Coordinates of C-alpha atoms and ligand atoms in Angstrom, one line a residue:
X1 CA 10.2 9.0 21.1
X2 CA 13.4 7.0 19.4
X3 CA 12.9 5.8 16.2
X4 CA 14.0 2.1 16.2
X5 CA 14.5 -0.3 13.4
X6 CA 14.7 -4.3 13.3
X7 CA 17.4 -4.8 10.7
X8 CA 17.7 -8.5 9.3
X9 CA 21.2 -9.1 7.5
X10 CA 20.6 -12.4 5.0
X11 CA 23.3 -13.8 3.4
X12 CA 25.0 -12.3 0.9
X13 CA 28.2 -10.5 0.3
X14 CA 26.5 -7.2 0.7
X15 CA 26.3 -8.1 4.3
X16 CA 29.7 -6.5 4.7
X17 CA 27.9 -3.3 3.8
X18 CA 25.5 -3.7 7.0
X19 CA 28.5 -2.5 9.4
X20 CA 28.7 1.2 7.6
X21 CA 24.7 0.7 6.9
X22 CA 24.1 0.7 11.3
X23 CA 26.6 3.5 11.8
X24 CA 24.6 5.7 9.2
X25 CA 21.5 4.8 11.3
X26 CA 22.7 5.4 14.6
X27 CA 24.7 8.1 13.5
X28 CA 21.2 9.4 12.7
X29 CA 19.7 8.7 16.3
X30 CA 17.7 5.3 15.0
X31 CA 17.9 3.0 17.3
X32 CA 19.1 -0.8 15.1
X33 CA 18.6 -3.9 16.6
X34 CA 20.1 -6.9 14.3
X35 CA 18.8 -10.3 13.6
X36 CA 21.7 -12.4 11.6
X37 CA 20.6 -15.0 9.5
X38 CA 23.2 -18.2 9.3
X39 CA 23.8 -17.4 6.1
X40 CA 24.5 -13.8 7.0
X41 CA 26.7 -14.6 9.7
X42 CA 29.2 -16.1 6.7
X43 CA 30.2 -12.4 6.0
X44 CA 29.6 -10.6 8.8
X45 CA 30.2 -11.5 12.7
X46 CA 27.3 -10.9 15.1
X47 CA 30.3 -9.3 17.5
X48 CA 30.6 -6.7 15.1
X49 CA 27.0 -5.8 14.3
X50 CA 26.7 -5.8 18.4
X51 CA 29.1 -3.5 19.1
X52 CA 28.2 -1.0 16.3
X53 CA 24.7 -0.6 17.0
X54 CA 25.0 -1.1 21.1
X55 CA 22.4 -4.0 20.6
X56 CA 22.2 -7.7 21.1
X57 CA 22.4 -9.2 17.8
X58 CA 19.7 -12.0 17.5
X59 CA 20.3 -15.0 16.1
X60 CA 18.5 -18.7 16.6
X61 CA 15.0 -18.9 16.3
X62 CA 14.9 -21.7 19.6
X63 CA 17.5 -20.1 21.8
X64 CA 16.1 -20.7 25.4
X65 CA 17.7 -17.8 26.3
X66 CA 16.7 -15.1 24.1
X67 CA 13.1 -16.4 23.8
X68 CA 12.8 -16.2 27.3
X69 CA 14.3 -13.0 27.3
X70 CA 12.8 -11.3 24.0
X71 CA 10.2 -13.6 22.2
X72 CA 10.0 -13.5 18.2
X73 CA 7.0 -12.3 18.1
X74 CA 8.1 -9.8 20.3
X75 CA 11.3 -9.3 18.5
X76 CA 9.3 -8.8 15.1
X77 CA 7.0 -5.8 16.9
X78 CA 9.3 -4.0 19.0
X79 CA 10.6 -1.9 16.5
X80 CA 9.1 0.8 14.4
X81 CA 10.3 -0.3 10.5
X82 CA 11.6 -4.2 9.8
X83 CA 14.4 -3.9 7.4
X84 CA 16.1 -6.6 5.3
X85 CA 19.2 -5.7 3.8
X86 CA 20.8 -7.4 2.1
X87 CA 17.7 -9.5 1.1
X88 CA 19.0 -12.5 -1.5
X89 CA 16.6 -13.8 -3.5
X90 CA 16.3 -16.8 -1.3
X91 CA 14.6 -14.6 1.9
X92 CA 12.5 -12.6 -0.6
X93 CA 10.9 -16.3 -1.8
X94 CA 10.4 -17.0 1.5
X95 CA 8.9 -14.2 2.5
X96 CA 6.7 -14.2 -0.6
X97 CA 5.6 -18.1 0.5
X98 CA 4.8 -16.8 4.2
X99 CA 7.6 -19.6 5.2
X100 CA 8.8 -19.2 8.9
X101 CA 12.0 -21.5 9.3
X102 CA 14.3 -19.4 11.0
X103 CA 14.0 -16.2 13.6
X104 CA 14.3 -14.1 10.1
X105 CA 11.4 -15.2 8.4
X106 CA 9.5 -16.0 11.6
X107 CA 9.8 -12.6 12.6
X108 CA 9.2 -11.0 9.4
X109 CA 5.9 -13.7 9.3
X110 CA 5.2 -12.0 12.6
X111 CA 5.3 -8.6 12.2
X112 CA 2.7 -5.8 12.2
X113 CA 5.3 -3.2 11.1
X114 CA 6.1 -1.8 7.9
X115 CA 9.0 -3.6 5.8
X116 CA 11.4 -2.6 3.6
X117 CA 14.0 -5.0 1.5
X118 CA 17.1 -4.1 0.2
X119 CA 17.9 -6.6 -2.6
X120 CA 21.0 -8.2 -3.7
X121 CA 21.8 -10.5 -6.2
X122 CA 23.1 -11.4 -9.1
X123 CA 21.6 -10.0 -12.3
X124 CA 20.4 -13.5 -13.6
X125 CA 18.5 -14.3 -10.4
X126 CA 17.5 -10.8 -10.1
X127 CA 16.0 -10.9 -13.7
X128 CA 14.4 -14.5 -13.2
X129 CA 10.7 -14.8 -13.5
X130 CA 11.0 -16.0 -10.0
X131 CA 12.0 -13.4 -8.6
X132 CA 10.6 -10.6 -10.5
X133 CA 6.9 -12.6 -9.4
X134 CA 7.9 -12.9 -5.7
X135 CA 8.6 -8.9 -6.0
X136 CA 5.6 -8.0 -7.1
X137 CA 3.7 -10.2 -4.2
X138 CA 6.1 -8.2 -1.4
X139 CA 5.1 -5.1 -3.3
X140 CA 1.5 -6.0 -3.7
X141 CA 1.1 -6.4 0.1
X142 CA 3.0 -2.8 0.6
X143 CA 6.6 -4.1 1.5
X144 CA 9.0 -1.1 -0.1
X145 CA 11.7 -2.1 -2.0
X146 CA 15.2 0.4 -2.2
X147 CA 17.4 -0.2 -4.9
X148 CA 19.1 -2.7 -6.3
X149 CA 21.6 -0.9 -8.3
X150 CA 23.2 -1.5 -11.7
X151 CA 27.1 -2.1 -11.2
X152 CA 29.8 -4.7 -11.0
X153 CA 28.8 -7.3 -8.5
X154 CA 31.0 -9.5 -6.6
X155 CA 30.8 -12.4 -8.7
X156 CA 32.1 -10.3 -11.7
X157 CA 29.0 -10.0 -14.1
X158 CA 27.6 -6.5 -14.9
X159 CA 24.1 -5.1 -14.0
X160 CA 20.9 -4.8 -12.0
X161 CA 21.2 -6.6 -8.2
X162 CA 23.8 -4.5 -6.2
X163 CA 22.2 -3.4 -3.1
X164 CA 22.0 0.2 -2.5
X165 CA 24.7 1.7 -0.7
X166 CA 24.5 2.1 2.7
X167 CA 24.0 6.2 2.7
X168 CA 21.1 5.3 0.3
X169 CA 19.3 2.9 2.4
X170 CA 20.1 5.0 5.3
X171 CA 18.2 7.7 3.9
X172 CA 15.6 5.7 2.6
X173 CA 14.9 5.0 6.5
X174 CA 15.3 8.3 7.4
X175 CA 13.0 9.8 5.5
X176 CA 10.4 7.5 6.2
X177 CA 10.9 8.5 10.0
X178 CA 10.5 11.9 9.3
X179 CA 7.6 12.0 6.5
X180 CA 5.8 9.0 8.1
X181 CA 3.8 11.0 10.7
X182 CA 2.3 13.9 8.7
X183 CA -0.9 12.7 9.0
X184 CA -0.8 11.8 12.7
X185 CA -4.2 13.0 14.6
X186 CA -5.8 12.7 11.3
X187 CA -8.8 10.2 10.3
X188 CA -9.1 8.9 6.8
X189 CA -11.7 6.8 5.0
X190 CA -11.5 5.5 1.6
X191 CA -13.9 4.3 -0.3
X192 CA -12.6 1.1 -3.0
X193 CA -13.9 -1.4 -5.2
X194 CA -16.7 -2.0 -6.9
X195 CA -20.3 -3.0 -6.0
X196 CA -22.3 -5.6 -6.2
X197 CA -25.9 -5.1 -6.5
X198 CA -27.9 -8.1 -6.5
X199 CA -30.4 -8.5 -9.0
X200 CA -31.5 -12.3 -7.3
X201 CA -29.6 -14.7 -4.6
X202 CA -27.4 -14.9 -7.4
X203 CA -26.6 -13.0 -10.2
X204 CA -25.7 -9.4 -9.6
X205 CA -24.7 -6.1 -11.6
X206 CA -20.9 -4.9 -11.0
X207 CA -18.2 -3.4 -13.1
X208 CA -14.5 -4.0 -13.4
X209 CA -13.2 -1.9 -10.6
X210 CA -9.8 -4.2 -9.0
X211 CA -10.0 -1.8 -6.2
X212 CA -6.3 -1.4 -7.0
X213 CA -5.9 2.7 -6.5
X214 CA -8.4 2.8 -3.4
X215 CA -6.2 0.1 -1.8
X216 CA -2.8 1.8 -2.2
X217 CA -4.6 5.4 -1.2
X218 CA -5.5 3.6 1.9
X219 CA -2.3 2.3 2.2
X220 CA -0.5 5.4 1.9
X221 CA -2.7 7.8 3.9
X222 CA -2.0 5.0 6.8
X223 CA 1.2 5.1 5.9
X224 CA 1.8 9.2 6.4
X225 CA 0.2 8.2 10.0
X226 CA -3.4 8.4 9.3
X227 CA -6.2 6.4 11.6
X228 CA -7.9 4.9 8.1
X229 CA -11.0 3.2 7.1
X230 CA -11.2 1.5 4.2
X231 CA -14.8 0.6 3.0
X232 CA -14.3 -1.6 0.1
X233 CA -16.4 -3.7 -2.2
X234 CA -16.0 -6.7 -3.4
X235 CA -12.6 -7.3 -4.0
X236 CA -9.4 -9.3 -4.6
X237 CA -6.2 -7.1 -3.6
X238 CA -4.9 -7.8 -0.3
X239 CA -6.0 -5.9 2.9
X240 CA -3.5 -3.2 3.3
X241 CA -1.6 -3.2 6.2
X242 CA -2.2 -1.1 9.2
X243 CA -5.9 0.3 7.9
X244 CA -9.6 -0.9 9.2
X245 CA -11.1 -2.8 6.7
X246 CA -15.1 -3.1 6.3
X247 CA -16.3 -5.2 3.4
X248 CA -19.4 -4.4 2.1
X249 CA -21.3 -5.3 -1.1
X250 CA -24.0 -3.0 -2.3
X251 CA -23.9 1.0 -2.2
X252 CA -26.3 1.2 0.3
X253 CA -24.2 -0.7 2.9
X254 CA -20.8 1.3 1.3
X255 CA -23.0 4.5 2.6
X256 CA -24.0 3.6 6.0
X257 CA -20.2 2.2 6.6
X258 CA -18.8 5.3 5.1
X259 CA -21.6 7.5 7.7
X260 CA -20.7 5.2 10.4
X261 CA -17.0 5.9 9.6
X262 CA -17.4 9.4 10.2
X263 CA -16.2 11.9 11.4
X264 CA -13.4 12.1 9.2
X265 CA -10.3 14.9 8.4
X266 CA -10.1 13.2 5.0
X267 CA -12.2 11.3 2.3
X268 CA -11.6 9.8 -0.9
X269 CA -14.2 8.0 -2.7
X270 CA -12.1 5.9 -5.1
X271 CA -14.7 3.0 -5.3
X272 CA -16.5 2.2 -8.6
X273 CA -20.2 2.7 -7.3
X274 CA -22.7 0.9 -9.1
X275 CA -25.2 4.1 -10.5
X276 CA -28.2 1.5 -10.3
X277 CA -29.2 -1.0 -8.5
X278 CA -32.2 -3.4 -8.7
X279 CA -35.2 -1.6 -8.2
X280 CA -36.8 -5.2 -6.5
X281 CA -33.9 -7.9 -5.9
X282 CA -36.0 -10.6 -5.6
X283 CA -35.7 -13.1 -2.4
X284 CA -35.1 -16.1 -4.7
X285 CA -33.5 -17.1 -8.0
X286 CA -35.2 -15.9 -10.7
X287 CA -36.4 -19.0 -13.2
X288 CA -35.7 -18.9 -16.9
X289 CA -39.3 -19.4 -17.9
X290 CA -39.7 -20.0 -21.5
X291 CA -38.1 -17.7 -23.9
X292 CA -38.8 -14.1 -22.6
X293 CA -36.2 -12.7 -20.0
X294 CA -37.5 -11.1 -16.8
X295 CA -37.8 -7.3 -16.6
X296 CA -34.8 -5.4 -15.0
X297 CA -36.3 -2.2 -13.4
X298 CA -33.4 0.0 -12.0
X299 CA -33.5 2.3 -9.2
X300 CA -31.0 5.2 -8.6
X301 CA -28.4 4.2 -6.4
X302 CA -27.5 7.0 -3.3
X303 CA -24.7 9.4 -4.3
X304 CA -21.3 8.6 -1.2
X305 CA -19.2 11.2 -2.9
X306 CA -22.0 13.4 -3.0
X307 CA -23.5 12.6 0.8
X308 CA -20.3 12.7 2.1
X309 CA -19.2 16.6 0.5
X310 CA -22.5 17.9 1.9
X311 CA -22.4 16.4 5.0
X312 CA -22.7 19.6 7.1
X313 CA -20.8 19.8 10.7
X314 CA -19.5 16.1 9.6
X315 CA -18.1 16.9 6.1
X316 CA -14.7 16.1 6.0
X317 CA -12.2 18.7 5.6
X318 CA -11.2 17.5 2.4
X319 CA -13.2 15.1 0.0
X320 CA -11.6 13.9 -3.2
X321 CA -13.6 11.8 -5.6
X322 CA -12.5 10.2 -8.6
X323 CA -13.5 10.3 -12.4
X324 CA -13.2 7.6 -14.8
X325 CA -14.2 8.9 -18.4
X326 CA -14.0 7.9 -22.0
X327 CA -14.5 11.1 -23.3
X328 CA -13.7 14.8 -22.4
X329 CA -12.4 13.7 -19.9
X330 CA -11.3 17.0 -18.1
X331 CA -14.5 18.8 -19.0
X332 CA -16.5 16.0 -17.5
X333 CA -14.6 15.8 -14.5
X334 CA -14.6 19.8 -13.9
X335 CA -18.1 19.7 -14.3
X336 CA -18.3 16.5 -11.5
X337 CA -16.2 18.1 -9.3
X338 CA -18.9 21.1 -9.2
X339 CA -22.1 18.5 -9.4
X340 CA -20.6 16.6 -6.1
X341 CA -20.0 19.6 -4.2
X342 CA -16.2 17.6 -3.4
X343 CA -12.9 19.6 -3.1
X344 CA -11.2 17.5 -5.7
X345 CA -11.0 15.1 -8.2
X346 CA -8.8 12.8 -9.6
X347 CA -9.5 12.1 -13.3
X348 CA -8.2 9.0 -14.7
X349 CA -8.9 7.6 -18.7
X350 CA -10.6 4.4 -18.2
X351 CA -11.0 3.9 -21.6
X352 CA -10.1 0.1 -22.8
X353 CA -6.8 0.7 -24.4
X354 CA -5.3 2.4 -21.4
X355 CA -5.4 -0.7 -19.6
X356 CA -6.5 1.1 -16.4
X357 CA -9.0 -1.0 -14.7
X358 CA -6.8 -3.9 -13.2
X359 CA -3.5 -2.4 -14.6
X360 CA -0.9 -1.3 -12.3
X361 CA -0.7 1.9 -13.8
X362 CA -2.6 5.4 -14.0
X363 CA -2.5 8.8 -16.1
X364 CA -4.7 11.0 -13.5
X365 CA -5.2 14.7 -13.7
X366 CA -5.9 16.5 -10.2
X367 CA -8.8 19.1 -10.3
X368 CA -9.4 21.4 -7.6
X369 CA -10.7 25.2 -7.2
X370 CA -7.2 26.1 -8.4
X371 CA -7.3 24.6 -11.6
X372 CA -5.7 21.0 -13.8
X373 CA -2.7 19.7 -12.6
X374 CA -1.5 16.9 -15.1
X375 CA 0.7 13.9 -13.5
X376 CA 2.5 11.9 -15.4
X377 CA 1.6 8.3 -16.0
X378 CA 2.5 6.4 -13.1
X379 CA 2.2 3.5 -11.1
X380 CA -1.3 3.0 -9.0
X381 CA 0.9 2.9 -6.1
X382 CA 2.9 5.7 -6.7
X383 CA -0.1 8.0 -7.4
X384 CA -1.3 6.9 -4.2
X385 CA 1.5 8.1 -2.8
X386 CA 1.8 11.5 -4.6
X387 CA -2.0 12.1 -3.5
X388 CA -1.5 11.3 0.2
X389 CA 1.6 13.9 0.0
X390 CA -0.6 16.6 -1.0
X391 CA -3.3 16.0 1.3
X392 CA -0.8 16.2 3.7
X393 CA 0.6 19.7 2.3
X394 CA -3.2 21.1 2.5
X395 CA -4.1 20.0 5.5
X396 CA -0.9 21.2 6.9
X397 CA -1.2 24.7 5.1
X398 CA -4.7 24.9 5.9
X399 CA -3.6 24.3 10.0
X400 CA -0.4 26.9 9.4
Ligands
LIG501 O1 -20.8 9.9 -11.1 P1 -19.6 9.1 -11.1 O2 -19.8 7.6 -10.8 O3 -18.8 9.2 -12.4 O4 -18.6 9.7 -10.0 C1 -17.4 9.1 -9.6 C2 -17.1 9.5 -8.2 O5 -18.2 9.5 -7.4 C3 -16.1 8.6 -7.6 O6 -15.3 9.3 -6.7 C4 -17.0 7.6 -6.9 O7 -16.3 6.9 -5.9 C5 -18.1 8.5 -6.4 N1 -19.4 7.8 -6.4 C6 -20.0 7.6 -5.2 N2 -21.3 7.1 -5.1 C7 -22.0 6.8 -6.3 C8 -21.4 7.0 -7.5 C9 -20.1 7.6 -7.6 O8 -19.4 7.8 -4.2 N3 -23.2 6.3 -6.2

């Protein structure tokens, strides 16, 4: 089947670059349909966008015409990738606030594909808090971002806010199409988060797992083409896009959704499992009664990493836990990856001055029968990426 792509010209003087930006694509047999925002159609004419990609451009939200033709909604869904390029800072606030006051934003409010922006400014608005915050929401609900690149911009200044030049962009897209279905036919499920084990109604025992890293793995095994599940614990990151969510609290619910989810190609137990759990919750809140606290007997919490690598005809193909240490941390994480009977783990430094739990980033090392791999410090979402990659390389070696 065609690749297609919805591709939303803003306005900006970049848009001049969008007529060389559709012949790369078509030239590369994506199908590019346009939607030309007013301010767009300042620098470039909706004739010219037309006749280069062979498509009706679309421009007014309440055009009788076109919605009884093509509605936005299905505008927004009929292609495989929304791109906006160039995207000015004023489309990337409004996508950030969810606004919907033109076909552009409506469409991109509408949409259940992935997007990328392209941005394009200049350097000051590019470097304004503003900005830089509305960024990291687009990026935070898995919207990719190419470029922009340093270089003289239209109005004269210097620096960060070109947009990326059409080959670049092109490719961009083009490699999406081309990596973004290794994982078709595949089933995924992620574990993320942490638990909550209640001790009363009330109070609970957790720890200070964001669910960060589980969320982008999800994301990016989805993104590779994966049918995912991802069983996650109480948590505050957004529900990545295109993945089966199940919300759970305790271990014991994160199990039977995780056995329910099965059976799985893939697992990866990112989520912070509570070890213990209340041995007796009890049905109603516990009353400070004088001076003395109430006793807190633990019971052993069921292993997921664990049940999951030794679950027989159902056990995934491949199971990757993780290991947060403090200390010796490759040692202890050899030795886990042994104990838990997984394929692999990813060890990560949780100690307090790395900043790991809730930080965007993460130093991991990848341990598997064939030894340590050390990866550079990276983003969360970036080692997401890197790990759905090579799941993807083993599974396709292990088929070849
Ligand atoms: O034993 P530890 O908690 O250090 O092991 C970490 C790994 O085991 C992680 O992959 C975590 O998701 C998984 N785990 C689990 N169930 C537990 C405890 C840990 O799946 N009860």
């Amino acid at each position: 089947m065609e690749n297609s792509v919805l591709l939303i010209v803003s306005g900006g003087i970049a848009a001049v670059k969008c007529p060389q930006l559709i012949r790369n694509l078509v030239k590369k047999g994506i199908t590019t349909r346009c939607i030309l925002t007013r301010g767009g159609a300042q620098f470039v004419t909706p004739l010219s966008l037309a006749a280069l990609s062979g498509e009706k451009v679309y421009e007014d939200l309440f055009s009788l015409t076109d919605e009884s033709e093509m509605g936005h909604i299905e505008l927004s869904r009929s292609a495989d990738l929304v791109v906006v390029a160039p995207a000015t800072a004023h489309i990337l606030a409004r996508m950030a606030a969810g606004l919907a006051d033109d076909l552009a934003s409506t469409a991109l409010l509408a949409t259940d594909k992935p997007v990328m922006v392209a941005p394009a400014m200049n350097v000051r608005m590019w470097e304004h808090p503003a900005t830089r915050q509305n960024l990291q929401t687009l990026r935070d609900r898995g919207i990719t971002i190419i470029g922009p690149e340093q270089g003289e911009m239209a109005c004269g200044e210097f620096g960060l806010g070109r947009m990326s030049e059409p080959e670049d962009i092109a490719g961009t897209i083009e490699k999406f199409f081309k990596s973004g279905k290794r994982l078709d036919g595949k089933r995924a499920l992620v574990t993320s988060g942490p638990t909550f084990e209640a001790i009363d109604p009330v109070r609970y025992i957790a720890n200070r797992s964001s669910g960060k890293q589980g969320h982008a793995i999800a994301a990016a095994l989805a993104g590779l083409g994966a049918d995912t599940t991802l069983v996650s614990g109480p948590s505050n990151e957004p529900e990545p896009r295109g993945v089966s969510v199940i919300h759970v609290q305790s271990a014991r619910e994160m199990l039977a959704a995780c056995e329910g989810a099965l059976p799985a190609d893939i697992a990866v137990c990112a989520a912070a499992v509570s070890d213990w759990r209340s041995a007796d919750a009890a049905p109603s809140k516990l009353k400070k009664n004088g001076s003395a606290p109430p006793p807190l007997e633990l019971a052993l919490n069921p292993d997921i990493l664990a049940t999951l690598s030794a679950a027989g005809n159902k056990r995934p193909a491949l199971v990757v836990g993780f290991a947060a240490e403090t200390n010796d941390l490759i040692e202890h994480a050899t030795q886990k990856r042994l104990t838990k009977g997984c394929d692999w783990i990813l060890a990560n430094d949780v100690s307090a001055d790395k900043g790991t739990f809730g930080g965007q980033d993460n130093t991991v090392h990848l341990i598997s029968d064939q030894g340590v791999e050390d990866w550079p410090k990276m983003s969360k979402q970036a080692v997401a990426d890197k790990l759905a990659e090579r799941i993807a390389d083993t599974l396709e070696g292990a088929q070849s």
